[in-house]
mmCIF file of C-alpha atoms in Angstrom:
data_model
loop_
_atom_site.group_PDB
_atom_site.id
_atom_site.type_symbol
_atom_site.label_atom_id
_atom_site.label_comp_id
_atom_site.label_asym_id
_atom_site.label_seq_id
_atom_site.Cartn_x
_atom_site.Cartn_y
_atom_site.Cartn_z
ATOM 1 C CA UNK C 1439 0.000 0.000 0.000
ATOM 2 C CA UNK C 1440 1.832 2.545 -1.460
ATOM 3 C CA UNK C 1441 0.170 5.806 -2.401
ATOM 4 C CA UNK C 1442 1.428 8.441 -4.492
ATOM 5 C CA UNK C 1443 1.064 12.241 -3.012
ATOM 6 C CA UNK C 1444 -0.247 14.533 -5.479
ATOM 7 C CA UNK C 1445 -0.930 18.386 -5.537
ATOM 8 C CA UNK C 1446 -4.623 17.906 -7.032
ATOM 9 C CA UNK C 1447 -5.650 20.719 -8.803
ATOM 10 C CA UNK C 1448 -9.489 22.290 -8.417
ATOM 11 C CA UNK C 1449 -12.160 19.815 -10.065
ATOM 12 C CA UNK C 1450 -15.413 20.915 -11.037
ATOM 13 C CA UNK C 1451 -18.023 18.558 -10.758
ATOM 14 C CA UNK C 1452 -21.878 17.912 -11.697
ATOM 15 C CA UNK C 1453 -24.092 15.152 -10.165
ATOM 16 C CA UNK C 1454 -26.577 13.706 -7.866
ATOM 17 C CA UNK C 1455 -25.973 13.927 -4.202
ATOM 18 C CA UNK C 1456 -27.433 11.794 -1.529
ATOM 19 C CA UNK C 1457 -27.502 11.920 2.769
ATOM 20 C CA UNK C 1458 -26.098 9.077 4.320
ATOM 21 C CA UNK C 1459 -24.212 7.268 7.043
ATOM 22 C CA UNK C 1460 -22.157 4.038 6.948
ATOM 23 C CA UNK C 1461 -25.358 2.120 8.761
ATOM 24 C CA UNK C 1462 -27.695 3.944 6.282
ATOM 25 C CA UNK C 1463 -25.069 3.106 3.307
ATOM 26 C CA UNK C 1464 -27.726 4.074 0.028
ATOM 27 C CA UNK C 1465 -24.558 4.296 -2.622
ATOM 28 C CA UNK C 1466 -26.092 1.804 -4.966
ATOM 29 C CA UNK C 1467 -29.454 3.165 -5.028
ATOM 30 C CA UNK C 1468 -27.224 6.494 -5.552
ATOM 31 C CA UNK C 1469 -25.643 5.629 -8.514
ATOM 32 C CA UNK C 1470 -29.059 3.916 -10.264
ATOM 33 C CA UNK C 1471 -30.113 7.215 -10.144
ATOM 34 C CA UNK C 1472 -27.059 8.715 -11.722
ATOM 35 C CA UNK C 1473 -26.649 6.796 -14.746
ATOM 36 C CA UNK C 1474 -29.323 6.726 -17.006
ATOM 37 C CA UNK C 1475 -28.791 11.016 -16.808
ATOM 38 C CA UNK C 1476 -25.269 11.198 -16.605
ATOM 39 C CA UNK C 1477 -25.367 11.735 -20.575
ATOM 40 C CA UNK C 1478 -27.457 14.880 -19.646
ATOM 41 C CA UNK C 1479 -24.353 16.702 -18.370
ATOM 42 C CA UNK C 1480 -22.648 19.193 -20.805
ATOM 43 C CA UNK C 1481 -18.855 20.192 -20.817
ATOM 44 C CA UNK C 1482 -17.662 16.422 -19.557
ATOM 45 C CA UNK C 1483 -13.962 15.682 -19.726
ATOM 46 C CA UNK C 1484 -13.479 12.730 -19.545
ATOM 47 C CA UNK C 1485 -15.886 9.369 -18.823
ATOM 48 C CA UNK C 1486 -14.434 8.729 -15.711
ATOM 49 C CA UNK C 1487 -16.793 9.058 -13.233
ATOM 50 C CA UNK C 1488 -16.596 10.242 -9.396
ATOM 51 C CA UNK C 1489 -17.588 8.392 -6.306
ATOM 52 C CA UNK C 1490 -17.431 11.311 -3.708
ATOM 53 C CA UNK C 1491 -17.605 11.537 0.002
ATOM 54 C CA UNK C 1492 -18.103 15.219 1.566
ATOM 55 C CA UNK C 1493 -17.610 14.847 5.486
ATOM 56 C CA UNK C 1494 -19.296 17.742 7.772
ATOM 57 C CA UNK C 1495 -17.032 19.714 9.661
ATOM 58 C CA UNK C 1496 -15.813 17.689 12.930
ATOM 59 C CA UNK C 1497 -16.471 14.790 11.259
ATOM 60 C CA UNK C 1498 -15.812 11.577 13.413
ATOM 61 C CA UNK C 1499 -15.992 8.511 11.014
ATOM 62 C CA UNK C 1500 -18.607 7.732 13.614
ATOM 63 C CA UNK C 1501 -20.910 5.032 11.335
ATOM 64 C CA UNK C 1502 -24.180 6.633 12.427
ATOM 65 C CA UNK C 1503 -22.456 10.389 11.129
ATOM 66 C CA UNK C 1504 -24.312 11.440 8.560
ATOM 67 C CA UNK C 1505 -21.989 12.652 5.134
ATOM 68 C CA UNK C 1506 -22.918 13.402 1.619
ATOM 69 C CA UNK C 1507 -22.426 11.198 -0.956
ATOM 70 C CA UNK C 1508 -21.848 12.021 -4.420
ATOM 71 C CA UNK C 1509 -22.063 10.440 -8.226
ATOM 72 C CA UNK C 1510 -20.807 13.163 -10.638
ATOM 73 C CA UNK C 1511 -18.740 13.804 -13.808
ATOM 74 C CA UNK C 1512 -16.213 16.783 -14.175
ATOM 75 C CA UNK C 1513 -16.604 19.605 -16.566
ATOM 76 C CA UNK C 1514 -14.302 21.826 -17.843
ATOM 77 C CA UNK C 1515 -17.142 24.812 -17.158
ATOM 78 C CA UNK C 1516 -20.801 24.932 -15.364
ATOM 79 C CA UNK C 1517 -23.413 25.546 -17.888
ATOM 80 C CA UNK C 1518 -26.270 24.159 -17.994
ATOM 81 C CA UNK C 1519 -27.083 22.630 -14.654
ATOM 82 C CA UNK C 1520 -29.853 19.523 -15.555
ATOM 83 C CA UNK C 1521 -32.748 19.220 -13.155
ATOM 84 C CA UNK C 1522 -32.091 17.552 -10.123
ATOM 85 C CA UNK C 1523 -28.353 17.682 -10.260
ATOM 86 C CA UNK C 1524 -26.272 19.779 -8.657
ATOM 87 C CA UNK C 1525 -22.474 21.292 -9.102
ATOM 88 C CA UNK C 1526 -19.630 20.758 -6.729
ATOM 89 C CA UNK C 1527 -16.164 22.020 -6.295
ATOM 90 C CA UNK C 1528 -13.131 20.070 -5.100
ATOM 91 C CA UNK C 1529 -10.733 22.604 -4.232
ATOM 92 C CA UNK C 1530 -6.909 22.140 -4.859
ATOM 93 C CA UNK C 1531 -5.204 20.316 -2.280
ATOM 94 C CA UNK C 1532 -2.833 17.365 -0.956
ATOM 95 C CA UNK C 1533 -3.626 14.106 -1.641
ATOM 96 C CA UNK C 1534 -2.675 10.279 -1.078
ATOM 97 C CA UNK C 1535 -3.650 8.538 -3.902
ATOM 98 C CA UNK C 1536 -4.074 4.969 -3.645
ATOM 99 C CA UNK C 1537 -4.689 2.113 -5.975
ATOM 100 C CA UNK C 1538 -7.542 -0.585 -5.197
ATOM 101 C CA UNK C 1539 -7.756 -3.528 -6.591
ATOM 102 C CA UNK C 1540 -10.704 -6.111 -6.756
ATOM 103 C CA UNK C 1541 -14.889 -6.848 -6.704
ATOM 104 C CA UNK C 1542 -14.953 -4.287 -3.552
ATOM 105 C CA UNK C 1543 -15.593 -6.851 -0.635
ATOM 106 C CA UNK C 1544 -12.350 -5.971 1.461
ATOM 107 C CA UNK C 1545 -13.038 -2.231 0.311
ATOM 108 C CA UNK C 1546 -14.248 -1.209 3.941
ATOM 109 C CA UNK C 1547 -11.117 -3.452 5.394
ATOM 110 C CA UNK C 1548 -8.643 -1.198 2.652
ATOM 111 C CA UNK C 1549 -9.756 2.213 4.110
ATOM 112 C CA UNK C 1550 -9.318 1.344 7.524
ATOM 113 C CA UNK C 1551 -6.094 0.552 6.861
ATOM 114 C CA UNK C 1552 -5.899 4.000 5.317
ATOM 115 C CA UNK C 1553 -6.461 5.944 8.153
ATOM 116 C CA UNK C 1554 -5.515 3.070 11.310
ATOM 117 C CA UNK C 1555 -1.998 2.539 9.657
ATOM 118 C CA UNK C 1556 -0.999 3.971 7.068
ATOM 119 C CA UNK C 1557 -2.119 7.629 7.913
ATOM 120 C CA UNK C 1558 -0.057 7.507 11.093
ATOM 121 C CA UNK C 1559 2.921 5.220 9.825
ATOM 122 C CA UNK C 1560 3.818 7.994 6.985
ATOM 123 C CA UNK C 1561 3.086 10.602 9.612
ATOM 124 C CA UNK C 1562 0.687 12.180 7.509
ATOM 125 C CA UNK C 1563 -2.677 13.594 8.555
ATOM 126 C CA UNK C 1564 -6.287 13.378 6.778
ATOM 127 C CA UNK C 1565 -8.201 16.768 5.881
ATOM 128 C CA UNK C 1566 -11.374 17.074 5.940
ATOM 129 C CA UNK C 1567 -12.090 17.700 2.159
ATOM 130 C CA UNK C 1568 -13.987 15.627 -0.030
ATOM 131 C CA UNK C 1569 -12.322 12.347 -0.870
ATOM 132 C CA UNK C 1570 -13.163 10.104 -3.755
ATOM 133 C CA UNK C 1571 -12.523 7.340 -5.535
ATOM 134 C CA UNK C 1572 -12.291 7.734 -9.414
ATOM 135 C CA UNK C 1573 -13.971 5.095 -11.670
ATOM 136 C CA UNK C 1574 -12.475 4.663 -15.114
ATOM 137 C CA UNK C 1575 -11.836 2.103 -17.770
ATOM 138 C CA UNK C 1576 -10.189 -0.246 -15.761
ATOM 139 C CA UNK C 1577 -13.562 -0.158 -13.128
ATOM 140 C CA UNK C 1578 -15.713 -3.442 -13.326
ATOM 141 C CA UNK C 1579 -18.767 -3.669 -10.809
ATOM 142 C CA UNK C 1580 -17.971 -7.007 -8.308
ATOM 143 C CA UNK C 1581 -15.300 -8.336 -10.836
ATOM 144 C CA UNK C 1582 -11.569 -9.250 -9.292
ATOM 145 C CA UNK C 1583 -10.113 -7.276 -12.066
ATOM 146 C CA UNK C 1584 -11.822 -4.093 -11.259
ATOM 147 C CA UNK C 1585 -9.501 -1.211 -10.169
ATOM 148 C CA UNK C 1586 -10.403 2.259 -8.699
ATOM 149 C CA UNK C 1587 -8.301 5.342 -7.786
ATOM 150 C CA UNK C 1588 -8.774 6.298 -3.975
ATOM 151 C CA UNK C 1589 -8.115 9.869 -3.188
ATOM 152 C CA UNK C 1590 -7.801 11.085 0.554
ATOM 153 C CA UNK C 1591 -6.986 14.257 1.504
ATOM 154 C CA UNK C 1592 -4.272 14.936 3.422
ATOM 155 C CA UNK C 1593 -1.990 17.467 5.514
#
């Protein structure tokens, strides 16, 4: 586990946001909302899409802590906002970026890891920005193959 530490520049976003918590975990009913319209989005750059988590501040990683969840796109510009989406900005910032690998079953075992050792081990600290994981090509829903960028914010 062996991240790269990146400057990220500012991303602008469009998508569907949600309320959840880790015990009220509504990410696939998220996304089946999100992808019959993400063709309605103008000014894409890319296909890859964005699997965002936006923490209130204080944020605890508490399970019952409510956070909003995000399926979005970025666009080089906002436009045209379509109905029921919304925009979102991920400002510039440090970040560990991390590969994952696999059909997502040891996902919540991989984050912990994250933030229980490797956070402390590289003496780093997370930031409460919005961290995401970044779906492209090489994504493939419950498949072994499948692999994901995770981006966490750090200090």
């Amino acid at each position: 586990m062996q991240p790269q530490i990146i400057q990220l520049p500012e991303k602008k976003l469009v998508g569907i946001a949600r309320t959840m918590s880790f015990l009220d975990y509504q990410v696939s009913e998220l996304w089946q909302s999100f992808m019959p319209r993400r063709h309605e989005i103008q000014n894409v750059k890319s296909n890859q899409l964005f699997n965002i988590q936006v923490n209130p501040p204080g944020y605890s990683f508490d399970p019952e802590t409510a956070f909003e969840k995000w399926a979005a796109l970025e666009v080089d510009a906002y436009t045209t906002i379509p109905d029921g989406m919304q925009k979102l900005i991920i400002p510039a910032g440090r970040y560990a970026v991390f590969t994952y690998r696999g059909d997502g079953s040891n996902a919540s075992d991989f984050f912990r890891s994250i933030f229980t050792q490797w956070l402390p081990e590289a003496q780093l600290q997370w930031e409460n920005r919005p961290q995401f994981e970044v779906l492209s090509e090489k994504y493939q829903k419950n498949s072994p193959d499948s692999e994901e960028l995770i981006f966490i914010p750090v200090l």
